Amino acid sequence: MNPRILKVDRYRVVSLYRYESQIRHLLLRYKEGKDQYLSRVFLAEESFILPLLLRNWVVVCAPSRQESMVSRGFHHLEKMMDNLKIPVVSVFENIAK
């Protein structure tokens, strides 16, 4: 995990991983392979500490395209959070074509 903290208006935004070559490739394999069980692998090392660190936070995952979620049958990031019993709030919509 390589967290990055950004300030967006009055909000603190934390990115757990930089979306670069290796993590991007692994996430693509997970999403395109439609293998929900792989979701447990990505945050396995942080499975104890993340729920404690995020217990007073509102967690918002980056949005996926609706067509992609329907095709694979799950939202890849929300599935990772669900495995850790971390509640997620969906407030964004991906409108990319």
Short mmCIF file of C-alpha atoms in Angstrom, two decimals:
data_model
loop_
_atom_site.label_atom_id
_atom_site.label_comp_id
_atom_site.label_asym_id
_atom_site.label_seq_id
_atom_site.Cartn_x
_atom_site.Cartn_y
_atom_site.Cartn_z
CA MET A 1 0.00 0.00 0.00
CA ASN A 2 1.28 3.44 -0.93
CA PRO A 3 -1.30 5.96 0.32
CA ARG A 4 -1.50 9.46 -1.07
CA ILE A 5 -3.46 12.26 0.59
CA LEU A 6 -4.94 15.08 -1.47
CA LYS A 7 -6.94 18.12 -0.46
CA VAL A 8 -10.05 18.69 -2.59
CA ASP A 9 -11.91 21.78 -1.45
CA ARG A 10 -12.50 21.14 2.24
CA TYR A 11 -12.17 17.35 1.97
CA ARG A 12 -9.21 15.05 2.50
CA VAL A 13 -9.00 12.42 -0.21
CA VAL A 14 -6.88 9.34 0.37
CA SER A 15 -5.77 7.09 -2.43
CA LEU A 16 -4.56 3.73 -1.08
CA TYR A 17 -2.61 2.81 -4.20
CA ARG A 18 -1.20 4.81 -7.08
CA TYR A 19 -2.90 3.61 -10.24
CA GLU A 20 0.32 2.76 -12.03
CA SER A 21 1.53 -0.11 -14.18
CA GLN A 22 1.67 -3.04 -11.74
CA ILE A 23 -1.46 -2.30 -9.68
CA ARG A 24 -3.29 -1.23 -12.85
CA HIS A 25 -2.42 -4.54 -14.52
CA LEU A 26 -3.52 -6.57 -11.48
CA LEU A 27 -6.79 -4.65 -11.14
CA LEU A 28 -7.52 -5.17 -14.83
CA ARG A 29 -6.99 -8.92 -14.45
CA TYR A 30 -9.34 -8.92 -11.45
CA LYS A 31 -12.04 -6.85 -13.15
CA GLU A 32 -11.90 -8.35 -16.63
CA GLY A 33 -11.55 -11.88 -15.26
CA LYS A 34 -14.78 -11.25 -13.29
CA ASP A 35 -13.28 -13.12 -10.37
CA GLN A 36 -14.81 -11.68 -7.19
CA TYR A 37 -12.63 -13.89 -5.01
CA LEU A 38 -9.52 -12.00 -6.09
CA SER A 39 -10.91 -8.96 -4.26
CA ARG A 40 -9.62 -10.49 -1.02
CA VAL A 41 -6.04 -10.45 -2.28
CA PHE A 42 -5.63 -6.71 -2.84
CA LEU A 43 -6.10 -5.55 0.74
CA ALA A 44 -5.14 -8.76 2.54
CA GLU A 45 -2.16 -7.22 4.32
CA GLU A 46 -4.28 -4.28 5.48
CA SER A 47 -7.33 -6.33 6.49
CA PHE A 48 -6.79 -5.66 10.18
CA ILE A 49 -5.63 -2.04 10.17
CA LEU A 50 -7.87 -0.51 7.47
CA PRO A 51 -11.18 -1.04 9.27
CA LEU A 52 -9.65 0.56 12.38
CA LEU A 53 -8.18 3.51 10.49
CA LEU A 54 -11.35 4.17 8.51
CA ARG A 55 -13.92 3.66 11.27
CA ASN A 56 -14.68 7.41 11.55
CA TRP A 57 -14.35 8.18 7.85
CA VAL A 58 -16.84 8.27 5.02
CA VAL A 59 -15.47 5.94 2.36
CA VAL A 60 -16.27 6.78 -1.25
CA CYS A 61 -14.85 4.56 -3.98
CA ALA A 62 -13.89 5.81 -7.42
CA PRO A 63 -16.83 5.11 -9.72
CA SER A 64 -16.92 2.47 -12.44
CA ARG A 65 -18.88 2.70 -15.65
CA GLN A 66 -22.38 1.27 -15.23
CA GLU A 67 -21.92 -1.01 -18.26
CA SER A 68 -18.72 -2.43 -16.76
CA MET A 69 -20.36 -3.15 -13.41
CA VAL A 70 -23.32 -4.84 -15.09
CA SER A 71 -21.00 -6.91 -17.30
CA ARG A 72 -18.79 -8.14 -14.45
CA GLY A 73 -21.60 -8.32 -11.90
CA PHE A 74 -19.91 -6.26 -9.15
CA HIS A 75 -18.14 -2.98 -8.38
CA HIS A 76 -14.52 -3.99 -7.93
CA LEU A 77 -13.58 -1.42 -5.25
CA GLU A 78 -16.82 -1.71 -3.28
CA LYS A 79 -16.31 -5.48 -3.23
CA MET A 80 -12.87 -5.00 -1.65
CA MET A 81 -14.32 -2.75 1.05
CA ASP A 82 -17.22 -5.15 1.63
CA ASN A 83 -14.75 -7.96 2.33
CA LEU A 84 -13.31 -5.82 5.13
CA LYS A 85 -16.78 -4.86 6.43
CA ILE A 86 -16.08 -1.19 5.63
CA PRO A 87 -19.24 0.71 4.65
CA VAL A 88 -19.10 2.65 1.39
CA VAL A 89 -21.17 5.59 0.20
CA SER A 90 -21.75 5.92 -3.56
CA VAL A 91 -21.87 9.59 -4.49
CA PHE A 92 -20.15 9.70 -7.89
CA GLU A 93 -21.11 8.43 -11.31
CA ASN A 94 -18.66 7.58 -14.06
CA ILE A 95 -19.96 9.25 -17.21
CA ALA A 96 -17.01 8.33 -19.45
CA LYS A 97 -17.86 6.81 -22.80
#
